[in-house]
Amino acid sequence: MEKGARPNWDNPMQFLLACISYAVGLGNVWRFPYLCQMHGGGGFLIPYLLMLFLEGMPLFYLELAIGQRMRLGSIGAWTAISPYLGGVGLAGVVTSLYLCLYYNIINAWSFWYLFHSFQSALPWADCPINSNRTGPVEECEMATPTQYFFYRETLDISSSIEENGDIHTGQALCLLLAWVITYLFIIRGIKSTGKVVYFTATFPYVVLFIYLIRGITLHGAINGVKYMFTPKMEQLANPTTWINAATQIFFSLGLGFGSLIAFASYNQYNNNIEFQAIIVSLINSGTSIFASFVTFAIYGFKATINYENCLERTRLLLLNAFNLAEDSVTIDSVFEWIEKLNTTYPQQFDIIANKLENCDLESELNTAVEGTGLAFIVYSEAIKYMPLPQLWSVLYFIMLLLLGLGSMLGNITAIITPLQDFKVASRMSNELFSGLVCLFCLLLGLGFTTSSGNYWFTMFNDYGATLSLLVVVLIEVITVSYIYGIKRFEKDIEDMLGHRPNWYWKIMWAGTSPLLLIVLLISYIINYIQGGAPTYQAWNIELVSVGFISSPL
Amino acid sequence: RLSIKTALGENAYVWNDNEMFLFRATLAFAMTKQFDGQVSDIIVCNQTARVSFWFVVTYPHNKTLVDKQVVERAVRKSRNRINSAFLLSDTTLEFIGIPPTLATPVNPSTPTWLIVFGVVMGAVCAGIIVVLVVSLVQRKRKKNETNEDTQVKTVENGAARDGVYYMSFSEDESSVTQM
């Protein structure tokens, strides 16, 4: 094999699995269920699927076509289309770099939780005991053990983004491991990536399926699923619903980073990307819906358990305050007894009235969470109540790892491929160059393992990539449709696939998708201006709760 | 305060005078350990259906009440024995005002997670080293081969590597006569 020849995927299946592994990531698991719940449950599927056809599939197909046609990474591909547009590719590379910096920290957390699952009692199940051995640690007592484990033991979080503590050595070790594994996966470019994606793309589905079976057999799971899927159609009148659906489709498919261009550039010239684009987009959305089913079964389980625990505590309170026989008040009759006792012994009841909690299943279900809170706090809380929690914990965190690493593969490839097209980098061996990139990202990523690391992570996650990606993809689609020309693009595709794209694709590329992207961009800018200074949620150590702080940045 | 049904469920025994007698006897035992063999008197009052009651302890010879702290200390010492006499635990047999001393958490010398981490890290590093060595060996072998076939390299290959390959001109190849 001469040095100049471009490596290829061993077969089209590898490419397909690589795209699936890249697109199906953590966002499918922790963002979509939240959106579904916020915007009316089953009804949200309507705007979601509509946006999939209006912008998701066309833009995905577009990026794949460019990559396969130009056979270069994003910088080279855009420069080949027009020398003035190299910046588009460069923007993609820089955004991918940002993502690589902070995304692997999630994998580090997953590793941390995974390794801590190999104990007889899960460390987030109970509060650790304080030094006097009189009771649980105070901070843990005011919050829940799962929150304590995440904020204190995993992150050792400070109160605000300005207070940078020390590097958490456990976290740093896990981050090192995450990068070492990433390096192993990309060490020989797509030759190694191609083999890895067989596993990273398929195993999460195995785990999701197992969790589905486990989830629906859990006590109270049906409450969650019912709650989620009851459509609240009035939400469809809210424009935020449509905007969120469009944004979710856009980011979920991973457009604009250049990863798709990079992956497709290693394809055989005649690879049928039209079919693959449709399949991957459908699988991506299908996985979101599937994952939200599982998530809501778990939610329902957790909410029901919390509700029943609350009732149990109330029952004990009543028994102890009024010295009733143990079996007189059962869990089902707690509310009746409250009524009865309130009327018969009003003074005595007043004494305990402030200790009485309001046990409400609806409000438990209403605690919709997204993001790392869902993945690491809510899910681990649900897992600790399951029988044989270590097994479920290990399975779950391996799934999170595979989802995260799969997306990392795409993003790292998006950096390495375009840079390797330049003569400077191609003089070095693949292994050395990849190693340098990984080392660079590791060193910068150590900043996220400090005490304020989670806040930096939130800042990067919420504000780092969104605007750039919208602009990049908008320019991409306008370029291809109007500057390069739809006619020329059509001919290129005919050259590659043997048939022209039909009217649906052309209308989407030339009209609908750019319009939608402009709408998204405008709404993002409006939100940004109206929102004032960016805010982030901080762990307040005195109140032991999460509150919003305005960022000084 | 006892929560028998919570603790034992189906196997719960009924609380009657016999059980109360056992309680008084157990507590007397606990006090005896404090006072070295002199049995004190346990007086119980205010029994309720919850199965909760107040009790006081008197000194063995006179009828003065024993201090609360002394009783607490005695109970704390023999808590385990008292609990097992009734097949209950610290949470189901509550002495209001005497918090249970919690067991020291087991702290292994190396945290478990570090062990698993070490295993995984070792495996991954081994994998990387293997891959690097294999590719180095392959490259050396190829270099030895190409040193022998340098004459075989055609001009065409050289031209393709030096120029920039423009896709749009690829159709022209068909017009070139095949050699």
XYZ file of C-alpha atoms in Angstrom:
732
model
C 0.000 0.000 0.000
C 1.570 3.285 -1.053
C 1.641 6.076 1.457
C -0.594 8.264 -0.689
C -3.535 5.851 -0.891
C -6.414 6.681 1.399
C -7.445 3.914 3.779
C -10.936 2.534 3.324
C -13.520 0.964 5.553
C -13.320 -2.809 5.303
C -16.956 -2.929 4.277
C -19.916 -0.521 4.106
C -21.305 -2.029 7.310
C -18.391 -0.582 9.270
C -19.147 2.867 7.932
C -22.817 2.469 8.789
C -22.040 1.315 12.294
C -19.535 4.132 12.742
C -22.203 6.677 11.833
C -24.700 5.038 14.160
C -22.169 4.867 16.968
C -21.370 8.532 16.473
C -24.930 9.807 16.171
C -26.443 7.673 18.911
C -24.867 9.239 21.936
C -25.652 10.446 25.388
C -28.065 13.074 24.104
C -30.467 10.363 22.977
C -30.613 9.059 26.522
C -30.597 12.184 28.595
C -31.958 15.013 26.508
C -34.750 13.556 24.465
C -36.796 12.076 27.373
C -36.621 15.442 29.100
C -37.839 17.281 26.030
C -40.555 14.711 25.556
C -41.793 15.291 29.044
C -41.551 19.068 28.862
C -43.417 19.345 25.617
C -46.399 17.166 26.073
C -45.304 13.557 26.018
C -46.491 11.598 23.035
C -47.477 14.773 21.236
C -43.826 15.820 20.973
C -43.241 13.039 18.507
C -45.121 14.980 15.853
C -42.777 17.959 15.622
C -39.816 15.678 16.239
C -40.499 13.352 13.335
C -41.493 16.237 11.108
C -38.184 17.961 11.766
C -36.395 14.717 11.079
C -37.717 14.729 7.540
C -37.418 18.459 7.006
C -33.868 19.015 8.184
C -32.354 15.928 9.771
C -32.157 13.543 6.871
C -31.345 16.083 4.137
C -28.481 17.669 6.089
C -27.107 14.292 7.076
C -27.169 13.122 3.452
C -25.531 16.383 2.400
C -22.562 15.974 4.709
C -22.052 12.351 3.776
C -22.204 13.200 0.083
C -19.599 15.925 0.442
C -17.247 13.646 2.318
C -17.595 10.768 -0.075
C -17.282 12.995 -3.117
C -14.251 15.011 -2.037
C -12.505 12.178 -0.230
C -10.920 14.665 2.115
C -11.504 15.849 5.659
C -13.653 18.887 6.308
C -10.993 21.546 5.687
C -9.805 19.991 2.443
C -13.329 19.245 1.255
C -14.575 22.789 1.663
C -11.420 24.257 0.184
C -11.927 22.038 -2.842
C -15.453 23.372 -3.298
C -14.280 26.920 -3.062
C -10.957 28.252 -1.760
C -12.767 30.898 0.294
C -14.675 28.318 2.253
C -11.799 26.591 3.990
C -12.899 28.438 7.107
C -16.055 26.350 7.294
C -13.986 23.240 7.642
C -11.682 24.911 10.112
C -14.660 25.975 12.209
C -15.768 22.376 12.286
C -12.348 21.235 13.459
C -12.192 23.846 16.216
C -15.682 22.961 17.432
C -14.724 19.300 17.446
C -11.677 20.209 19.476
C -13.832 21.961 22.083
C -16.065 18.957 22.228
C -13.195 16.522 22.595
C -11.848 18.556 25.486
C -14.930 18.327 27.608
C -16.795 15.299 26.365
C -14.347 12.750 27.640
C -14.909 13.964 31.182
C -18.343 12.357 31.006
C -16.657 9.102 30.122
C -14.337 9.646 33.074
C -17.363 9.959 35.359
C -18.882 6.840 33.849
C -15.659 4.972 34.548
C -15.640 6.251 38.128
C -19.182 5.042 38.725
C -18.471 1.768 36.912
C -15.463 0.985 39.060
C -17.347 1.878 42.202
C -20.083 -0.572 41.299
C -17.898 -3.508 42.200
C -18.755 -3.346 45.883
C -21.227 -5.256 48.005
C -23.045 -2.086 48.958
C -23.192 0.574 46.286
C -21.501 3.680 47.671
C -24.366 5.926 46.647
C -26.953 3.777 48.393
C -26.304 5.040 51.913
C -24.760 8.045 53.474
C -21.288 7.595 54.857
C -21.036 7.915 58.609
C -19.481 10.980 60.149
C -16.384 10.890 62.297
C -18.276 10.687 65.598
C -20.103 7.605 64.403
C -23.337 9.115 65.601
C -25.046 9.451 62.285
C -24.651 10.157 58.626
C -22.549 13.011 57.327
C -24.550 16.206 57.607
C -24.244 17.292 54.004
C -25.434 13.893 52.894
C -28.323 13.904 55.322
C -29.750 17.146 53.984
C -29.417 16.020 50.382
C -29.842 12.456 49.177
C -27.033 9.889 49.179
C -26.942 9.802 45.374
C -26.593 13.554 45.158
C -23.923 13.509 47.829
C -21.975 10.827 46.005
C -22.088 12.752 42.742
C -21.378 16.243 43.989
C -19.058 15.496 46.885
C -17.319 12.188 46.277
C -17.187 12.163 42.502
C -16.715 15.837 41.775
C -15.716 17.339 45.136
C -17.491 20.381 43.850
C -16.859 23.933 44.946
C -19.557 26.571 45.290
C -18.898 28.567 42.203
C -16.916 28.620 39.017
C -14.377 31.048 40.448
C -13.284 28.752 43.239
C -10.871 26.412 41.567
C -9.915 23.684 43.921
C -7.327 21.000 43.376
C -7.463 18.316 40.779
C -9.438 15.322 41.967
C -6.921 12.526 41.501
C -9.530 9.828 41.020
C -11.155 11.867 38.290
C -7.837 12.607 36.670
C -7.012 8.899 36.594
C -10.362 8.096 35.035
C -9.873 10.829 32.448
C -6.464 9.396 31.646
C -8.057 6.009 31.164
C -10.759 7.490 28.940
C -8.138 9.082 26.701
C -5.980 5.982 26.641
C -8.937 3.922 25.487
C -9.852 6.544 22.882
C -6.269 6.418 21.627
C -6.423 2.646 21.400
C -9.572 2.902 19.311
C -8.179 5.373 16.823
C -4.571 4.315 16.833
C -4.608 3.035 13.289
C -7.210 5.391 11.966
C -10.302 3.793 10.607
C -8.692 0.385 10.462
C -8.978 0.200 14.223
C -12.080 2.389 14.487
C -13.860 0.172 12.000
C -13.413 -2.881 14.187
C -14.349 -1.107 17.396
C -17.662 0.230 16.130
C -19.035 -3.278 15.724
C -19.154 -3.316 19.502
C -19.783 0.304 20.439
C -22.730 0.586 18.088
C -24.501 -2.636 18.965
C -23.904 -3.347 22.636
C -25.805 -0.283 23.929
C -28.895 -1.680 22.253
C -28.421 -4.956 24.069
C -28.255 -3.106 27.369
C -31.214 -0.891 26.504
C -33.229 -3.959 25.645
C -32.307 -5.665 28.897
C -33.205 -2.494 30.741
C -36.483 -2.309 28.897
C -37.474 -5.757 30.108
C -36.219 -4.981 33.607
C -37.836 -1.565 33.535
C -41.346 -2.565 32.588
C -41.353 -5.340 35.169
C -40.442 -2.902 37.902
C -42.997 -1.886 40.458
C -44.607 1.371 39.468
C -42.927 1.657 36.103
C -46.237 1.913 34.364
C -46.898 5.207 36.166
C -43.903 6.766 34.512
C -44.650 5.471 31.053
C -48.276 6.557 31.257
C -47.213 9.976 32.475
C -44.788 10.430 29.651
C -46.862 9.218 26.810
C -50.146 10.917 27.597
C -50.041 13.538 24.886
C -50.730 17.084 25.886
C -51.630 18.448 22.529
C -51.831 22.044 23.665
C -48.043 22.061 23.813
C -47.981 21.904 20.027
C -49.209 25.476 19.923
C -46.111 26.588 21.767
C -43.378 27.614 19.309
C -40.669 26.531 21.764
C -41.805 22.961 21.219
C -41.071 23.134 17.510
C -37.799 24.938 18.024
C -36.680 22.394 20.573
C -37.636 19.550 18.274
C -35.601 21.067 15.452
C -32.642 21.771 17.722
C -32.721 18.276 19.141
C -32.724 16.650 15.715
C -29.919 18.923 14.610
C -27.600 18.282 17.515
C -28.503 14.674 17.940
C -27.258 13.826 14.462
C -23.927 15.497 15.126
C -23.975 17.754 12.082
C -21.402 20.446 11.483
C -18.484 18.933 13.361
C -16.974 17.455 10.244
C -17.117 13.931 11.636
C -19.565 12.793 8.988
C -17.443 14.296 6.251
C -14.401 12.581 7.734
C -16.084 9.198 7.982
C -17.539 9.405 4.494
C -14.203 10.416 3.010
C -12.955 6.898 3.632
C -15.791 5.351 1.648
C -15.644 3.631 -1.688
C -16.728 6.086 -4.346
C -19.946 4.243 -5.150
C -21.148 3.652 -1.638
C -24.919 4.129 -1.391
C -25.041 6.987 1.089
C -28.626 7.917 0.338
C -29.864 4.687 1.794
C -27.409 4.891 4.662
C -28.366 8.461 5.528
C -32.016 7.506 5.799
C -31.239 4.431 7.876
C -28.932 6.203 10.318
C -31.315 9.107 10.884
C -34.204 6.759 11.479
C -32.169 4.588 13.825
C -31.025 7.668 15.719
C -34.548 8.917 16.295
C -35.826 5.449 16.986
C -33.193 4.997 19.633
C -34.226 8.271 21.264
C -37.794 7.108 21.514
C -36.744 3.677 22.716
C -34.429 5.155 25.323
C -37.088 7.516 26.594
C -39.412 4.570 27.058
C -36.810 2.944 29.265
C -36.048 6.193 31.046
C -39.646 6.785 31.894
C -40.166 3.282 33.151
C -37.225 3.931 35.458
C -38.644 7.329 36.424
C -41.959 5.762 37.267
C -40.219 3.175 39.396
C -38.157 5.741 41.249
C -41.112 8.064 41.776
C -43.264 5.230 43.075
C -40.573 4.057 45.478
C -40.037 7.583 46.771
C -43.750 8.069 47.132
C -44.127 4.837 49.056
C -41.162 5.663 51.262
C -42.756 8.988 51.982
C -46.003 7.275 52.914
C -44.097 4.861 55.129
C -42.391 7.692 56.952
C -45.729 9.422 57.453
C -47.240 6.211 58.722
C -44.461 5.811 61.281
C -44.863 9.410 62.299
C -48.557 8.861 62.952
C -47.966 5.618 64.803
C -45.319 7.114 67.036
C -47.122 10.344 67.756
C -50.439 8.791 68.622
C -49.163 5.495 69.991
C -51.421 3.431 67.798
C -50.972 -0.293 67.327
C -48.648 -1.160 64.504
C -51.101 -2.706 62.126
C -53.833 -0.142 62.578
C -52.421 2.233 59.993
C -51.487 0.677 56.686
C -49.831 2.405 53.774
C -53.101 2.657 51.889
C -55.009 4.163 54.758
C -52.453 6.821 55.662
C -54.457 9.647 54.169
C -57.699 8.571 55.835
C -55.948 8.376 59.166
C -54.517 11.869 58.698
C -58.047 13.174 58.227
C -59.373 11.227 61.177
C -56.615 12.260 63.549
C -56.752 15.856 62.462
C -60.397 16.057 63.434
C -60.288 14.037 66.625
C -57.033 15.287 68.156
C -56.397 18.713 66.624
C -53.855 19.946 69.176
C -51.793 16.820 69.104
C -51.925 16.828 65.356
C -50.622 20.370 65.193
C -47.479 19.327 66.967
C -46.526 16.945 64.190
C -48.086 18.983 61.406
C -44.808 20.589 60.383
C -43.057 17.247 60.222
C -45.706 15.891 57.916
C -44.473 15.593 54.336
C -46.659 16.067 51.334
C -46.550 12.722 49.581
C -47.622 13.170 46.024
C -46.917 10.821 43.150
C -47.527 13.500 40.530
C -44.967 15.840 41.997
C -42.434 13.011 42.178
C -42.954 12.323 38.497
C -42.784 15.992 37.709
C -39.175 16.251 38.740
C -37.988 16.106 35.179
C -34.256 16.094 34.913
C -31.929 16.148 31.970
C -28.275 15.917 31.363
C -25.718 14.646 33.824
C -28.263 14.943 36.634
C -30.433 12.356 34.969
C -27.676 10.012 34.023
C -25.717 10.027 37.241
C -28.170 10.943 39.966
C -31.639 9.840 38.987
C -30.617 6.615 37.309
C -28.226 5.586 40.064
C -30.958 6.266 42.590
C -33.306 3.986 40.723
C -30.617 1.331 40.358
C -29.923 1.136 44.071
C -33.523 0.060 44.672
C -33.403 -2.754 42.164
C -32.595 -6.294 43.269
C -28.950 -7.127 42.511
C -28.031 -3.484 41.990
C -24.359 -4.119 41.207
C -25.233 -5.979 38.027
C -27.599 -3.269 36.799
C -25.156 -0.571 37.714
C -22.326 -2.192 35.788
C -24.528 -2.753 32.735
C -25.815 0.787 32.780
C -22.457 2.482 33.076
C -20.924 0.277 30.413
C -23.733 1.418 28.150
C -23.073 5.070 28.974
C -19.399 4.501 28.284
C -20.019 2.925 24.918
C -22.388 5.691 23.893
C -19.910 8.331 24.973
C -16.837 6.669 23.475
C -18.680 6.051 20.218
C -19.391 9.754 19.876
C -15.803 10.566 20.866
C -14.537 8.429 17.982
C -16.395 10.605 15.525
C -15.184 13.825 17.056
C -11.554 12.808 17.264
C -11.674 11.576 13.689
C -13.125 14.960 12.743
C -9.965 16.592 14.085
C -7.393 14.113 12.864
C -8.646 13.478 9.332
C -8.582 17.074 8.040
C -5.247 17.768 9.718
C -3.718 14.663 8.228
C -4.638 15.917 4.763
C -2.032 18.606 5.246
C 1.487 17.629 4.325
C 2.838 18.712 7.712
C 0.986 16.107 9.644
C 1.122 13.345 7.094
C 4.872 13.168 7.446
C 4.368 11.820 10.943
C 3.012 8.352 11.362
C -0.680 7.947 12.119
C 0.043 6.633 15.566
C 2.260 9.517 16.574
C -0.089 12.200 15.333
C -3.141 10.645 16.979
C -1.160 10.255 20.164
C -0.196 13.919 20.175
C -3.777 15.040 19.650
C -5.001 12.790 22.466
C -2.229 13.976 24.780
C -3.046 17.608 24.043
C -6.742 17.088 24.779
C -5.930 15.121 27.917
C -3.742 17.866 29.367
C -6.283 20.582 28.682
C -9.084 18.335 29.857
C -7.484 18.018 33.271
C -8.941 21.426 33.975
C -12.340 19.787 34.109
C -11.277 17.497 36.925
C -10.795 20.358 39.376
C -13.378 21.255 41.965
C -15.017 23.785 39.723
C -14.660 21.456 36.758
C -18.333 20.633 36.533
C -19.193 24.298 36.108
C -16.668 24.680 33.301
C -18.151 21.579 31.782
C -21.637 23.060 31.929
C -20.434 26.265 30.334
C -18.760 24.391 27.498
C -21.672 22.051 27.043
C -24.346 24.716 26.971
C -22.569 27.461 25.108
C -19.477 26.026 23.453
C -20.724 24.472 20.294
C -24.336 25.423 19.666
C -23.984 28.715 17.855
C -20.971 27.649 15.807
C -22.672 24.508 14.595
C -25.785 26.338 13.495
C -23.736 28.828 11.527
C -21.472 26.164 10.033
C -24.297 23.977 8.812
C -26.242 26.948 7.493
C -23.254 28.027 5.435
C -22.724 24.432 4.342
C -26.213 24.013 2.986
C -26.342 27.449 1.351
C -22.952 26.833 -0.242
C -23.890 23.522 -1.703
C -27.283 24.697 -2.886
C -26.347 28.053 -4.333
C -22.595 28.565 -4.630
C -21.585 25.087 -5.752
C -24.963 24.721 -7.376
C -27.650 22.142 -6.926
C -27.231 21.040 -10.521
C -23.549 20.249 -10.095
C -24.221 18.523 -6.808
C -26.931 16.440 -8.456
C -24.490 15.355 -11.123
C -21.883 14.442 -8.540
C -24.358 12.250 -6.751
C -25.412 10.657 -9.998
C -21.763 9.975 -10.651
C -21.384 8.292 -7.277
C -24.654 6.472 -6.862
C -25.921 6.052 -10.369
C -29.149 7.987 -9.947
C -30.083 11.597 -9.314
C -31.564 12.608 -5.950
C -35.283 13.056 -6.304
C -37.276 16.265 -5.800
C -37.683 15.748 -2.043
C -33.954 16.074 -1.429
C -33.547 19.016 -3.737
C -36.374 21.005 -2.172
C -35.033 20.313 1.297
C -31.475 21.297 0.431
C -32.364 24.416 -1.481
C -35.310 25.639 0.518
C -36.628 24.095 3.689
C -33.454 23.247 5.558
C -31.778 26.629 5.133
C -35.001 28.350 6.177
C -35.313 26.173 9.245
C -31.708 26.782 10.170
C -32.187 30.533 9.852
C -35.207 30.310 12.139
C -33.198 28.291 14.659
C -30.318 30.741 14.496
C -32.586 33.734 15.031
C -34.380 32.116 17.935
C -31.064 31.145 19.510
C -29.781 34.705 19.236
C -33.009 36.105 20.650
C -32.854 33.701 23.571
C -29.242 34.567 24.170
C -29.885 38.295 24.215
C -32.967 37.990 26.363
C -31.318 35.583 28.747
C -28.768 38.079 29.978
C -25.592 36.680 31.425
C -25.214 32.950 31.028
C -26.178 31.058 34.143
C -25.221 27.714 35.533
C -26.517 25.559 38.342
C -24.290 25.467 41.372
C -24.210 23.204 44.384
C -24.755 25.374 47.398
C -22.988 23.727 50.257
C -24.974 25.508 52.963
C -28.375 24.954 51.527
C -27.279 21.649 50.012
C -29.264 22.221 46.918
C -28.771 23.378 43.392
C -29.326 27.000 42.559
C -28.666 29.239 39.589
C -25.641 31.499 39.602
C -24.934 34.068 36.995
C -21.638 33.486 35.280
C -19.044 36.242 35.355
C -17.738 35.151 31.949
C -40.558 1.684 71.544
C -40.861 -1.621 69.738
C -41.921 -2.237 66.173
C -42.393 -5.962 66.204
C -44.584 -6.347 63.147
C -42.254 -4.198 61.058
C -39.287 -6.289 62.053
C -40.725 -9.762 61.935
C -43.771 -9.523 59.688
C -45.478 -12.875 59.668
C -43.395 -14.306 62.474
C -44.306 -11.500 64.850
C -45.040 -12.538 68.354
C -47.799 -10.974 70.364
C -46.717 -8.530 73.025
C -48.064 -9.718 76.331
C -47.059 -9.797 79.987
C -44.538 -12.561 79.375
C -42.707 -10.432 76.873
C -42.810 -7.501 79.269
C -41.300 -9.709 81.919
C -38.515 -10.643 79.501
C -37.905 -6.966 78.860
C -37.621 -6.158 82.509
C -35.335 -9.131 83.012
C -33.114 -8.105 80.104
C -32.847 -4.569 81.347
C -32.070 -5.813 84.821
C -29.299 -7.860 83.253
C -27.948 -4.752 81.555
C -27.981 -2.842 84.840
C -26.379 -5.717 86.692
C -23.392 -5.527 84.398
C -23.041 -1.901 85.475
C -23.430 -2.466 89.178
C -21.548 -5.684 89.473
C -24.082 -8.269 90.417
C -26.664 -6.250 92.299
C -30.060 -6.600 90.715
C -32.053 -3.408 90.449
C -35.752 -2.977 89.992
C -37.288 -2.012 86.648
C -40.622 -0.240 86.849
C -42.713 0.101 83.745
C -45.601 2.443 83.164
C -47.770 3.951 80.435
C -47.931 0.999 78.104
C -49.691 1.691 74.797
C -51.005 -0.360 71.916
C -48.067 0.886 69.790
C -46.026 -1.164 72.083
C -44.243 1.754 73.657
C -43.773 2.485 77.334
C -41.791 4.396 79.871
C -39.526 2.667 82.335
C -37.422 3.710 85.296
C -34.693 1.902 87.152
C -34.192 2.017 90.877
C -31.109 1.206 92.918
C -31.102 -2.285 94.342
C -31.250 -1.480 98.014
C -33.004 1.841 98.346
C -35.820 3.058 96.164
C -34.018 6.052 94.618
C -34.041 6.361 90.862
C -30.934 5.705 88.838
C -29.642 8.603 86.762
C -30.606 8.695 83.104
C -26.969 8.788 81.963
C -26.134 5.661 83.909
C -29.070 3.812 82.402
C -28.094 5.053 78.953
C -24.572 3.789 79.355
C -25.789 0.415 80.514
C -28.198 0.075 77.635
C -25.532 1.121 75.138
C -23.150 -1.497 76.400
C -25.560 -4.390 76.145
C -27.610 -3.079 73.234
C -26.800 -6.068 71.112
C -27.919 -8.554 73.767
C -31.142 -6.663 74.385
C -31.870 -6.534 70.671
C -31.286 -10.219 70.122
C -33.413 -11.174 73.102
C -36.348 -9.794 71.165
C -35.197 -10.675 67.637
C -35.194 -6.956 66.849
C -32.620 -4.431 65.702
C -31.500 -0.943 66.575
C -34.203 0.608 64.434
C -37.092 -1.600 65.499
C -36.320 -1.527 69.215
C -35.855 2.146 69.880
C -34.748 3.725 73.078
C -35.741 7.331 72.614
C -32.756 9.503 73.471
C -30.142 6.794 73.022
C -28.893 6.946 69.441
C -27.364 3.700 68.255
C -23.605 3.647 67.765
C -23.177 2.834 64.133
C -20.728 0.229 62.999
C -17.387 1.469 61.704
C -17.451 1.377 57.945
C -15.222 -1.234 56.420
C -12.324 0.523 54.740
C -10.087 -1.803 52.780
C -6.487 -0.680 52.484
C -6.770 -0.285 48.707
C -10.128 1.055 47.616
C -11.862 -1.486 45.413
C -12.301 0.885 42.544
C -8.601 1.397 42.254
C -8.121 -2.315 41.740
C -10.639 -2.497 38.925
C -9.157 0.663 37.437
C -5.718 -0.881 37.535
C -6.939 -3.988 35.755
C -8.659 -2.075 32.975
C -5.826 0.411 32.540
C -3.320 -2.397 32.365
C -5.323 -4.209 29.716
C -5.725 -1.103 27.591
C -2.034 -0.172 27.816
C -1.106 -3.710 26.882
C -3.401 -3.426 23.877
C -1.798 -0.186 22.763
C 1.704 -1.583 23.102
C 0.742 -4.660 21.115
C -0.725 -2.585 18.300
C 2.254 -0.242 18.198
C 4.722 -3.111 18.128
C 2.791 -4.926 15.415
C 2.646 -1.855 13.197
C 6.343 -1.134 13.781
C 7.234 -4.687 12.799
C 5.005 -4.453 9.724
C 6.581 -1.201 8.706
C 10.097 -2.608 9.040
C 9.127 -5.589 6.956
C 7.654 -3.345 4.266
C 10.776 -1.191 4.223
C 12.866 -4.281 3.618
C 10.569 -5.309 0.795
C 10.459 -1.907 -0.893
C 14.242 -1.665 -0.736
C 14.267 -4.695 -3.011
C 11.490 -3.545 -5.380
C 12.505 0.074 -5.975
C 13.042 -0.669 -9.624
C 9.503 -1.982 -9.971
C 7.945 1.360 -9.033
C 6.384 2.802 -12.153
C 6.369 6.416 -13.212
C 2.587 6.454 -13.040
C 2.562 5.868 -9.319
C 5.011 8.650 -8.737
C 2.927 11.093 -10.780
C -0.246 10.244 -8.912
C 1.398 10.954 -5.573
C 2.865 14.309 -6.464
C -0.131 15.921 -8.117
C -3.472 16.962 -6.700
C -6.204 14.650 -7.794
C -9.162 16.478 -9.234
C -12.335 14.447 -9.339
C -13.884 16.412 -12.127
C -11.223 15.282 -14.568
C -11.490 11.613 -13.758
C -13.798 10.978 -16.695
C -10.934 11.826 -19.035
C -9.111 8.641 -18.150
C -11.410 6.616 -20.329
C -10.265 8.602 -23.352
C -6.630 7.651 -22.723
C -5.751 4.459 -24.437
C -5.051 1.636 -22.077
C -1.498 0.408 -22.124
